[in-house]
Amino acid sequence: MIIKEAKFAGSAPGVDKTPDTRMHEYAFIGRSNVGKSSLINMLTKRKGLAMTSATPGKTMLINHFLINDSWYIVDLPGYGYAARSKKDLAKLDAMIRDYILQRRQMTNLFLLIDSRLEPQKIDLKFMEFLAENEVPFSIVFTKTDKLGKQKASGNVARYCERLLEQWEELPPIFVTSSENGTGRDELLGYIEEMNALPLLEDEPAQKFISKTNTDIMEKNAKEKSKCQTIAEKKYPGAAEDKADNGKVTEREVKQRTETLDFNPHSEGI
Ligand code: GTP
Ligand code: MG
C-alpha cells in the first residue's frame, strides 16, 4: 500500500471524545517506550507525525492520524510506566481499556512487544485481557535492529513457544524495526486486507469483534502460521552491523521489574 497522505486528526483524553467516523482504524498499544509512536512514523514514512521520546510515558492521549483520507491509525498511551502516580496510571489504564472495548471502528489492535526481552508478565496479562474480551489483535515485535538477525528470530520463536503453552492458536505475528523499516510492507499489506472488510458500524460492537476475530483465526489456520515459520518468513533481515546484541538499558530493566506485578484487572485494564 502506498501512503499518499498522513495527517494528525486530533487528540482525545477519552474514547467519548474521539471523532465519530465511518472508517476502519488500527490502534497501537504496548508498554511505555516499546516503540509505538516510532512504528507509526515508520509506517507512514513521516518522521515527526507521532511524538516519540527516549523517556517513557510520552504519549498521554488517544491520537488519531488520518491516512489517505480513508482509514485511521491510532497512537495510544503505553501501559505500565511505573514512575507515574497510581492515580495517573489508573486514569491511563481506564482510557486504554475504554477505547479498546468501546471503539467500534477499531478493526485491529497491534500489540507491540520489545523483541529483546523475555516474555513479560504485564504483556501476557494484557493478552489475556484481550482474549477474554474477544478483541482482534496482532503481535508486533519491535526494535529488531538492536539484535542480530538470528537472535531476533530466536527470540521471536521462543516468545511464540511460550504463548503456545497457553494458547491453541497464535494471533498474526509481525517482526519490525522502525530504524530500518523491517516489517513495513507486511504490516501495511495486512492493513490493506482488513480495509477491504466491511465496517459493520450498525452491528453491536461485540458481534463485529467476534466476526473479525474468526476471520483472522481462519486465515491463520489456512496459512498454518506456526510461529517459527512466521518468524522466518516475516523477517527479511535487519542490518547485522547495527546489532548491539539486544542490550537493554538499566532504566528498561528497572522499568520491567517494577511493572511485573501489574494486574490488568485490578488496575483498570
Ligand atoms: P510512549 O509513548 O512513552 O508509551 O512510548 P512509545 O511506545 O511510543 O515509544 P517511542 O516510539 O517514543 O520510542 C521510544 C524510544 O525507543 C525512542 O528513543 C525511539 O527512538 C526508540 N525506538 C523505537 N523503535 C525503535 C526501533 O525499531 N529501533 C531502535 N533502535 N530504536 C527504537
Ligand atoms: Mg508514544
Coordinates of N, CA, C and O in Angstrom, one line a residue, residues 57-215:
G57 N 6.6 7.2 28.6 CA 5.4 8.0 29.0 C 5.1 9.2 28.2 O 4.4 10.1 28.6
K58 N 5.7 9.3 27.0 CA 5.5 10.5 26.1 C 4.0 10.6 25.7 O 3.4 11.7 25.8
T59 N 3.4 9.5 25.2 CA 2.0 9.6 24.7 C 1.0 9.5 25.8 O 1.0 8.5 26.5
M60 N 0.2 10.5 26.0 CA -0.7 10.5 27.2 C -2.2 10.6 26.7 O -3.1 10.6 27.5
L61 N -2.4 10.7 25.4 CA -3.8 10.9 24.9 C -4.0 9.9 23.8 O -3.1 9.2 23.3
I62 N -5.3 9.8 23.3 CA -5.6 8.9 22.2 C -5.4 9.8 20.9 O -6.2 10.8 20.7
N63 N -4.4 9.5 20.1 CA -4.1 10.3 19.0 C -4.5 9.7 17.7 O -4.1 8.5 17.4
H64 N -5.3 10.4 16.9 CA -5.8 9.9 15.6 C -5.0 10.5 14.4 O -4.8 11.7 14.4
F65 N -4.6 9.6 13.5 CA -4.0 10.1 12.3 C -4.8 9.5 11.1 O -5.0 8.3 11.0
L66 N -5.1 10.5 10.2 CA -5.9 10.1 9.0 C -5.0 9.7 7.9 O -4.1 10.5 7.5
I67 N -5.2 8.5 7.3 CA -4.3 8.0 6.3 C -5.1 8.0 5.0 O -6.1 7.3 4.9
N68 N -4.5 8.6 3.9 CA -5.1 8.5 2.6 C -6.6 8.9 2.6 O -7.3 8.4 1.8
D69 N -7.0 9.7 3.5 CA -8.4 10.1 3.7 C -9.3 9.0 3.8 O -10.5 9.1 3.5
S70 N -8.8 7.8 4.1 CA -9.8 6.6 4.1 C -9.7 5.7 5.3 O -10.5 4.9 5.5
W71 N -8.6 5.8 6.1 CA -8.6 5.0 7.3 C -7.7 5.7 8.4 O -7.0 6.6 8.1
Y72 N -7.8 5.2 9.6 CA -7.0 5.9 10.7 C -6.0 5.0 11.4 O -6.3 3.8 11.5
I73 N -5.0 5.6 11.8 CA -4.0 5.0 12.7 C -4.2 5.7 14.1 O -4.4 6.9 14.1
V74 N -4.2 4.9 15.2 CA -4.4 5.5 16.5 C -3.2 5.1 17.4 O -2.8 4.0 17.6
D75 N -2.6 6.2 17.9 CA -1.5 6.0 18.8 C -2.0 6.1 20.2 O -2.6 7.2 20.6
L76 N -1.9 5.0 21.0 CA -2.4 5.0 22.4 C -1.3 5.2 23.4 O -0.1 4.9 23.1
P77 N -1.6 5.7 24.6 CA -0.6 5.8 25.6 C -0.1 4.4 25.9 O -0.8 3.4 25.8
G78 N 1.2 4.3 26.4 CA 1.7 3.0 26.8 C 1.1 2.6 28.2 O 0.7 3.5 28.9
Y79 N 1.2 1.3 28.5 CA 0.7 0.9 29.8 C 2.0 0.5 30.7 O 3.0 0.3 30.2
G80 N 1.7 0.6 32.0 CA 2.7 0.1 32.9 C 3.9 0.9 33.2 O 5.0 0.4 33.6
Y81 N 3.9 2.2 33.0 CA 5.1 3.0 33.3 C 5.1 3.3 34.8 O 4.3 4.1 35.3
A82 N 6.0 2.7 35.5 CA 5.9 2.6 36.9 C 6.2 4.0 37.6 O 5.8 4.2 38.7
A83 N 6.9 4.9 36.9 CA 7.2 6.2 37.5 C 6.0 7.1 37.6 O 6.0 8.2 38.2
R84 N 4.8 6.8 37.1 CA 3.6 7.6 37.2 C 3.0 7.4 38.6 O 3.2 6.3 39.2
S85 N 2.2 8.4 39.0 CA 1.4 8.2 40.2 C 0.4 7.1 40.0 O 0.0 6.9 38.9
K86 N -0.1 6.5 41.1 CA -1.2 5.5 41.0 C -2.4 6.1 40.3 O -3.1 5.4 39.5
K87 N -2.7 7.3 40.6 CA -3.9 8.0 40.1 C -3.7 8.1 38.6 O -4.7 7.8 37.8
D88 N -2.6 8.6 38.1 CA -2.4 8.7 36.7 C -2.4 7.4 35.9 O -2.9 7.3 34.9
L89 N -1.8 6.4 36.6 CA -1.8 5.0 36.0 C -3.2 4.5 35.8 O -3.6 4.1 34.7
A90 N -4.0 4.7 36.8 CA -5.4 4.2 36.8 C -6.2 5.0 35.7 O -7.0 4.4 34.9
K91 N -5.9 6.3 35.6 CA -6.6 7.1 34.6 C -6.2 6.6 33.1 O -7.1 6.4 32.3
L92 N -4.9 6.4 32.9 CA -4.5 6.0 31.6 C -5.0 4.6 31.3 O -5.4 4.3 30.2
D93 N -5.0 3.7 32.3 CA -5.5 2.3 32.1 C -6.9 2.3 31.7 O -7.4 1.6 30.8
A94 N -7.7 3.2 32.4 CA -9.1 3.3 32.1 C -9.3 3.8 30.6 O -10.2 3.4 29.9
M95 N -8.5 4.8 30.3 CA -8.6 5.4 28.9 C -8.3 4.3 27.9 O -9.0 4.2 26.9
I96 N -7.3 3.5 28.1 CA -6.9 2.5 27.1 C -8.0 1.4 27.1 O -8.5 1.0 26.0
R97 N -8.5 1.0 28.3 CA -9.5 -0.1 28.3 C -10.8 0.3 27.6 O -11.4 -0.4 26.8
D98 N -11.2 1.6 27.9 CA -12.5 2.0 27.4 C -12.4 2.1 25.8 O -13.3 1.8 25.1
Y99 N -11.2 2.6 25.4 CA -11.0 2.8 23.9 C -11.1 1.4 23.3 O -11.9 1.1 22.3
I100 N -10.4 0.4 23.8 CA -10.3 -0.9 23.2 C -11.6 -1.6 23.3 O -12.0 -2.3 22.3
L101 N -12.4 -1.5 24.3 CA -13.6 -2.2 24.4 C -14.8 -1.5 23.8 O -15.8 -2.1 23.4
Q102 N -14.7 -0.2 23.6 CA -15.9 0.5 23.1 C -15.7 1.1 21.7 O -16.7 1.4 21.0
R103 N -14.5 1.2 21.2 CA -14.3 1.8 19.9 C -14.7 0.8 18.8 O -13.9 -0.1 18.4
R104 N -15.9 1.0 18.2 CA -16.4 0.1 17.2 C -15.5 0.1 15.9 O -15.4 -0.9 15.2
Q105 N -15.0 1.3 15.6 CA -14.2 1.4 14.4 C -12.9 0.7 14.4 O -12.2 0.5 13.4
M106 N -12.5 0.3 15.6 CA -11.1 -0.4 15.8 C -11.2 -1.8 15.2 O -11.6 -2.7 15.8
T107 N -10.7 -1.9 14.0 CA -10.7 -3.2 13.3 C -9.6 -4.1 13.8 O -9.9 -5.3 13.9
N108 N -8.5 -3.6 14.2 CA -7.5 -4.5 14.8 C -6.6 -3.6 15.7 O -6.3 -2.5 15.5
L109 N -6.1 -4.3 16.8 CA -5.2 -3.7 17.7 C -3.8 -4.4 17.5 O -3.7 -5.6 17.5
F110 N -2.8 -3.5 17.3 CA -1.5 -4.0 17.2 C -0.8 -3.9 18.6 O -0.6 -2.8 19.1
L111 N -0.5 -5.1 19.1 CA 0.2 -5.1 20.5 C 1.7 -5.2 20.3 O 2.2 -6.2 19.7
L112 N 2.4 -4.2 20.7 CA 3.9 -4.2 20.5 C 4.6 -4.8 21.6 O 4.3 -4.6 22.8
I113 N 5.6 -5.6 21.3 CA 6.4 -6.3 22.2 C 7.9 -6.0 21.9 O 8.3 -6.2 20.7
D114 N 8.7 -5.7 22.9 CA 10.2 -5.4 22.6 C 10.8 -6.8 22.3 O 10.8 -7.7 23.2
S115 N 11.4 -6.9 21.1 CA 11.9 -8.2 20.7 C 13.2 -8.6 21.6 O 13.6 -9.8 21.6
R116 N 13.7 -7.7 22.4 CA 14.9 -8.0 23.1 C 14.6 -8.7 24.5 O 15.5 -9.2 25.1
L117 N 13.3 -8.6 24.9 CA 13.0 -9.0 26.2 C 12.4 -10.4 26.3 O 11.7 -10.8 25.4
E118 N 12.6 -11.1 27.4 CA 11.8 -12.3 27.7 C 10.4 -11.9 27.9 O 10.1 -10.8 28.2
P119 N 9.4 -12.9 27.7 CA 8.0 -12.5 27.9 C 7.8 -11.9 29.3 O 8.3 -12.4 30.3
Q120 N 7.1 -10.7 29.2 CA 6.8 -10.0 30.5 C 5.4 -10.3 31.0 O 4.5 -10.3 30.2
K121 N 5.3 -10.4 32.3 CA 4.0 -10.8 32.9 C 3.0 -9.7 32.5 O 1.8 -10.1 32.1
I122 N 3.4 -8.5 32.5 CA 2.4 -7.4 32.2 C 1.8 -7.6 30.7 O 0.6 -7.4 30.5
D123 N 2.6 -8.0 29.8 CA 2.2 -8.2 28.4 C 1.3 -9.4 28.3 O 0.3 -9.4 27.6
L124 N 1.7 -10.5 29.0 CA 0.9 -11.7 28.9 C -0.5 -11.5 29.5 O -1.5 -12.0 29.0
K125 N -0.5 -10.7 30.6 CA -1.8 -10.4 31.2 C -2.6 -9.6 30.3 O -3.8 -9.7 30.2
F126 N -2.0 -8.7 29.6 CA -2.7 -7.8 28.7 C -3.3 -8.6 27.6 O -4.5 -8.4 27.2
M127 N -2.6 -9.6 27.1 CA -3.1 -10.5 26.0 C -4.3 -11.3 26.6 O -5.2 -11.5 25.8
E128 N -4.2 -11.7 27.8 CA -5.4 -12.5 28.4 C -6.6 -11.6 28.4 O -7.7 -12.0 28.1
F129 N -6.4 -10.3 28.8 CA -7.5 -9.4 28.8 C -8.1 -9.2 27.4 O -9.3 -9.3 27.2
L130 N -7.2 -9.2 26.4 CA -7.7 -9.0 25.0 C -8.5 -10.3 24.6 O -9.6 -10.2 24.0
A131 N -7.9 -11.5 24.9 CA -8.6 -12.7 24.5 C -9.9 -12.9 25.2 O -10.9 -13.2 24.6
E132 N -10.0 -12.6 26.5 CA -11.2 -12.7 27.3 C -12.3 -11.8 26.7 O -13.5 -12.1 26.7
N133 N -11.9 -10.7 26.2 CA -12.9 -9.7 25.6 C -13.0 -9.8 24.1 O -13.7 -9.0 23.5
E134 N -12.4 -10.9 23.5 CA -12.5 -11.1 22.1 C -12.1 -9.9 21.2 O -12.7 -9.6 20.2
V135 N -11.1 -9.3 21.7 CA -10.6 -8.2 20.9 C -9.6 -8.7 19.8 O -8.7 -9.4 20.1
P136 N -9.9 -8.4 18.5 CA -8.9 -8.8 17.5 C -7.6 -8.1 17.6 O -7.6 -6.9 17.5
F137 N -6.5 -8.9 17.8 CA -5.2 -8.2 17.9 C -4.1 -9.0 17.2 O -4.3 -10.2 16.9
S138 N -3.0 -8.3 16.9 CA -1.9 -9.0 16.3 C -0.7 -8.6 17.2 O -0.7 -7.5 17.9
I139 N 0.4 -9.4 17.1 CA 1.6 -9.0 17.9 C 2.6 -8.5 17.0 O 2.9 -9.1 15.9
V140 N 3.3 -7.4 17.4 CA 4.3 -6.8 16.6 C 5.6 -6.7 17.4 O 5.6 -6.0 18.5
F141 N 6.6 -7.4 17.0 CA 7.9 -7.4 17.8 C 8.6 -6.1 17.3 O 8.8 -5.9 16.0
T142 N 9.2 -5.3 18.2 CA 9.8 -4.1 17.8 C 11.3 -4.1 18.1 O 11.8 -5.1 18.7
K143 N 12.0 -3.1 17.5 CA 13.4 -2.9 17.8 C 14.4 -4.0 17.4 O 15.4 -4.3 18.0
T144 N 14.0 -4.8 16.3 CA 14.8 -5.9 16.0 C 16.2 -5.5 15.4 O 17.1 -6.3 15.3
D145 N 16.3 -4.2 15.0 CA 17.6 -3.8 14.5 C 18.7 -3.8 15.6 O 19.9 -3.9 15.4
K146 N 18.2 -3.8 16.9 CA 19.1 -3.9 18.0 C 19.6 -5.3 18.3 O 20.5 -5.5 19.2
L147 N 19.1 -6.3 17.5 CA 19.6 -7.6 17.7 C 20.1 -8.1 16.3 O 19.8 -7.5 15.3
G148 N 20.9 -9.1 16.3 CA 21.3 -9.7 15.1 C 20.1 -10.5 14.5 O 19.2 -10.7 15.2
K149 N 20.2 -10.8 13.2 CA 19.1 -11.5 12.6 C 18.7 -12.8 13.3 O 17.5 -13.0 13.6
Q150 N 19.7 -13.6 13.6 CA 19.5 -14.9 14.2 C 18.9 -14.7 15.6 O 17.9 -15.4 15.9
K151 N 19.5 -13.8 16.3 CA 19.0 -13.6 17.7 C 17.5 -13.1 17.7 O 16.7 -13.6 18.5
A152 N 17.2 -12.2 16.8 CA 15.8 -11.7 16.7 C 14.9 -12.9 16.4 O 13.9 -13.0 17.1
S153 N 15.2 -13.7 15.4 CA 14.4 -14.8 15.0 C 14.2 -15.8 16.2 O 13.1 -16.3 16.5
G154 N 15.3 -16.0 16.9 CA 15.3 -16.9 18.0 C 14.4 -16.4 19.1 O 13.6 -17.1 19.7
N155 N 14.5 -15.1 19.4 CA 13.7 -14.5 20.5 C 12.2 -14.6 20.1 O 11.4 -14.9 21.0
V156 N 11.9 -14.3 18.9 CA 10.5 -14.3 18.4 C 10.0 -15.7 18.5 O 8.9 -16.0 19.1
A157 N 10.8 -16.7 18.1 CA 10.3 -18.1 18.1 C 10.1 -18.5 19.6 O 9.1 -19.2 19.9
R158 N 11.0 -18.2 20.5 CA 10.9 -18.6 21.9 C 9.6 -17.9 22.5 O 8.9 -18.5 23.2
Y159 N 9.4 -16.7 22.1 CA 8.2 -16.0 22.6 C 6.9 -16.7 22.2 O 6.0 -16.9 23.0
C160 N 6.9 -17.1 20.9 CA 5.7 -17.7 20.4 C 5.5 -19.1 21.1 O 4.4 -19.5 21.4
E161 N 6.6 -19.8 21.3 CA 6.5 -21.1 22.0 C 5.9 -20.9 23.4 O 5.1 -21.7 23.8
R162 N 6.3 -19.8 24.0 CA 5.8 -19.5 25.4 C 4.3 -19.3 25.3 O 3.5 -19.8 26.1
L163 N 3.9 -18.6 24.2 CA 2.4 -18.3 24.0 C 1.7 -19.6 23.8 O 0.5 -19.8 24.2
L164 N 2.3 -20.4 23.0 CA 1.6 -21.7 22.6 C 1.4 -22.7 23.8 O 0.7 -23.6 23.7
E165 N 2.2 -22.4 24.9 CA 2.0 -23.2 26.1 C 0.6 -22.9 26.7 O 0.0 -23.7 27.3
Q166 N 0.1 -21.7 26.4 CA -1.1 -21.2 27.0 C -2.3 -21.1 26.0 O -3.4 -21.3 26.3
W167 N -2.0 -20.9 24.7 CA -3.0 -20.6 23.7 C -2.9 -21.7 22.6 O -1.8 -22.3 22.3
E168 N -4.0 -22.0 22.0 CA -4.1 -23.0 21.0 C -3.6 -22.4 19.7 O -3.0 -23.1 18.8
E169 N -3.9 -21.2 19.5 CA -3.5 -20.5 18.2 C -2.8 -19.2 18.5 O -3.0 -18.6 19.5
L170 N -2.0 -18.8 17.5 CA -1.3 -17.6 17.7 C -2.0 -16.5 16.9 O -2.5 -16.8 15.8
P171 N -2.0 -15.3 17.4 CA -2.5 -14.2 16.5 C -1.5 -13.9 15.4 O -0.4 -14.5 15.5
P172 N -1.8 -13.1 14.4 CA -0.8 -12.8 13.4 C 0.4 -12.2 14.1 O 0.2 -11.4 15.1
I173 N 1.6 -12.5 13.6 CA 2.8 -12.0 14.2 C 3.6 -11.2 13.2 O 3.7 -11.6 12.0
F174 N 4.1 -10.1 13.6 CA 4.9 -9.2 12.7 C 6.3 -8.9 13.4 O 6.3 -8.7 14.6
V175 N 7.3 -8.9 12.6 CA 8.6 -8.6 13.2 C 9.1 -7.3 12.5 O 9.2 -7.2 11.3
T176 N 9.4 -6.3 13.4 CA 9.7 -5.0 12.8 C 10.9 -4.2 13.4 O 11.4 -4.6 14.4
S177 N 11.3 -3.2 12.7 CA 12.3 -2.3 13.2 C 11.9 -0.9 12.6 O 11.8 -0.8 11.4
S178 N 11.7 0.1 13.5 CA 11.4 1.4 13.0 C 12.6 2.1 12.4 O 12.6 3.1 11.7
E179 N 13.8 1.5 12.8 CA 15.0 2.1 12.4 C 15.3 1.8 11.0 O 15.8 2.6 10.2
N180 N 15.1 0.5 10.6 CA 15.4 0.2 9.2 C 14.3 -0.3 8.3 O 14.4 -0.7 7.2
G181 N 13.1 -0.1 8.8 CA 11.9 -0.4 8.0 C 11.4 -1.8 7.9 O 10.5 -2.2 7.2
T182 N 12.1 -2.7 8.6 CA 11.7 -4.1 8.6 C 10.2 -4.3 9.0 O 9.8 -3.6 9.9
G183 N 9.5 -5.1 8.2 CA 8.1 -5.4 8.6 C 7.1 -4.4 8.0 O 5.9 -4.6 8.1
R184 N 7.6 -3.3 7.4 CA 6.6 -2.3 6.9 C 5.7 -2.8 5.9 O 4.5 -2.6 6.0
D185 N 6.2 -3.5 4.9 CA 5.4 -4.0 3.8 C 4.3 -5.0 4.3 O 3.2 -5.0 3.9
E186 N 4.8 -5.9 5.2 CA 3.9 -6.9 5.8 C 2.8 -6.2 6.6 O 1.6 -6.6 6.4
L187 N 3.1 -5.3 7.4 CA 2.1 -4.6 8.2 C 1.1 -3.8 7.4 O -0.2 -4.0 7.5
L188 N 1.6 -3.1 6.4 CA 0.7 -2.3 5.5 C -0.2 -3.2 4.7 O -1.3 -3.0 4.4
G189 N 0.4 -4.3 4.2 CA -0.3 -5.3 3.4 C -1.5 -5.9 4.2 O -2.6 -6.1 3.7
Y190 N -1.2 -6.2 5.5 CA -2.2 -6.8 6.4 C -3.4 -5.7 6.6 O -4.5 -6.1 6.5
I191 N -3.0 -4.5 6.8 CA -4.0 -3.4 7.0 C -4.8 -3.3 5.7 O -6.1 -3.2 5.8
E192 N -4.2 -3.4 4.6 CA -4.9 -3.2 3.3 C -5.9 -4.3 3.2 O -7.1 -4.1 2.8
E193 N -5.6 -5.6 3.6 CA -6.5 -6.7 3.5 C -7.7 -6.4 4.5 O -8.9 -6.6 4.1
M194 N -7.4 -5.9 5.6 CA -8.5 -5.6 6.6 C -9.4 -4.4 6.2 O -10.6 -4.4 6.4
N195 N -8.8 -3.5 5.5 CA -9.6 -2.3 5.0 C -10.6 -2.8 4.0 O -11.6 -2.1 3.8
A196 N -10.4 -3.9 3.4 CA -11.4 -4.4 2.4 C -12.6 -5.1 3.1 O -13.6 -5.3 2.5
L197 N -12.5 -5.4 4.4 CA -13.6 -6.0 5.2 C -14.7 -4.9 5.4 O -14.3 -3.7 5.5
P198 N -15.9 -5.3 5.4 CA -17.0 -4.3 5.6 C -16.9 -3.8 7.1 O -16.5 -4.5 8.0
L199 N -17.1 -2.5 7.2 CA -17.2 -1.9 8.5 C -18.6 -2.0 9.0 O -19.5 -1.3 8.5
L200 N -18.8 -2.9 10.0 CA -20.2 -3.2 10.4 C -20.6 -2.2 11.4 O -20.8 -2.6 12.6
E201 N -20.7 -1.0 11.0 CA -21.0 0.0 12.0 C -22.3 0.0 12.7 O -22.5 0.5 13.8
D202 N -23.3 -0.7 12.1 CA -24.6 -0.8 12.7 C -24.8 -2.0 13.6 O -25.7 -2.2 14.3
E203 N -23.8 -2.9 13.5 CA -23.8 -4.1 14.3 C -23.4 -3.8 15.7 O -22.5 -2.9 15.9
P204 N -23.8 -4.5 16.7 CA -23.3 -4.3 18.1 C -21.7 -4.6 18.0 O -21.3 -5.5 17.3
A205 N -21.0 -3.8 18.8 CA -19.5 -3.9 18.7 C -19.0 -5.3 18.9 O -18.2 -5.8 18.2
Q206 N -19.6 -6.1 19.8 CA -19.1 -7.4 20.2 C -19.2 -8.3 19.0 O -18.3 -9.1 18.7
K207 N -20.3 -8.2 18.2 CA -20.5 -9.1 17.1 C -19.4 -8.8 16.0 O -18.9 -9.7 15.4
F208 N -19.2 -7.6 15.8 CA -18.2 -7.2 14.8 C -16.8 -7.7 15.2 O -16.1 -8.3 14.4
I209 N -16.5 -7.6 16.5 CA -15.2 -8.0 17.0 C -15.1 -9.6 16.8 O -14.1 -10.0 16.3
S210 N -16.2 -10.3 17.2 CA -16.1 -11.8 17.1 C -15.9 -12.2 15.6 O -15.1 -13.1 15.3
K211 N -16.6 -11.5 14.7 CA -16.5 -11.9 13.3 C -15.1 -11.7 12.8 O -14.5 -12.5 12.2
T212 N -14.5 -10.5 13.1 CA -13.2 -10.2 12.6 C -12.2 -11.2 13.2 O -11.3 -11.7 12.5
N213 N -12.4 -11.5 14.5 CA -11.5 -12.5 15.2 C -11.6 -13.8 14.5 O -10.6 -14.5 14.2
T214 N -12.8 -14.3 14.1 CA -12.9 -15.5 13.5 C -12.2 -15.5 12.1 O -11.5 -16.5 11.7
D215 N -12.4 -14.4 11.4 CA -11.7 -14.3 10.1 C -10.2 -14.5 10.2 O -9.6 -15.2 9.5

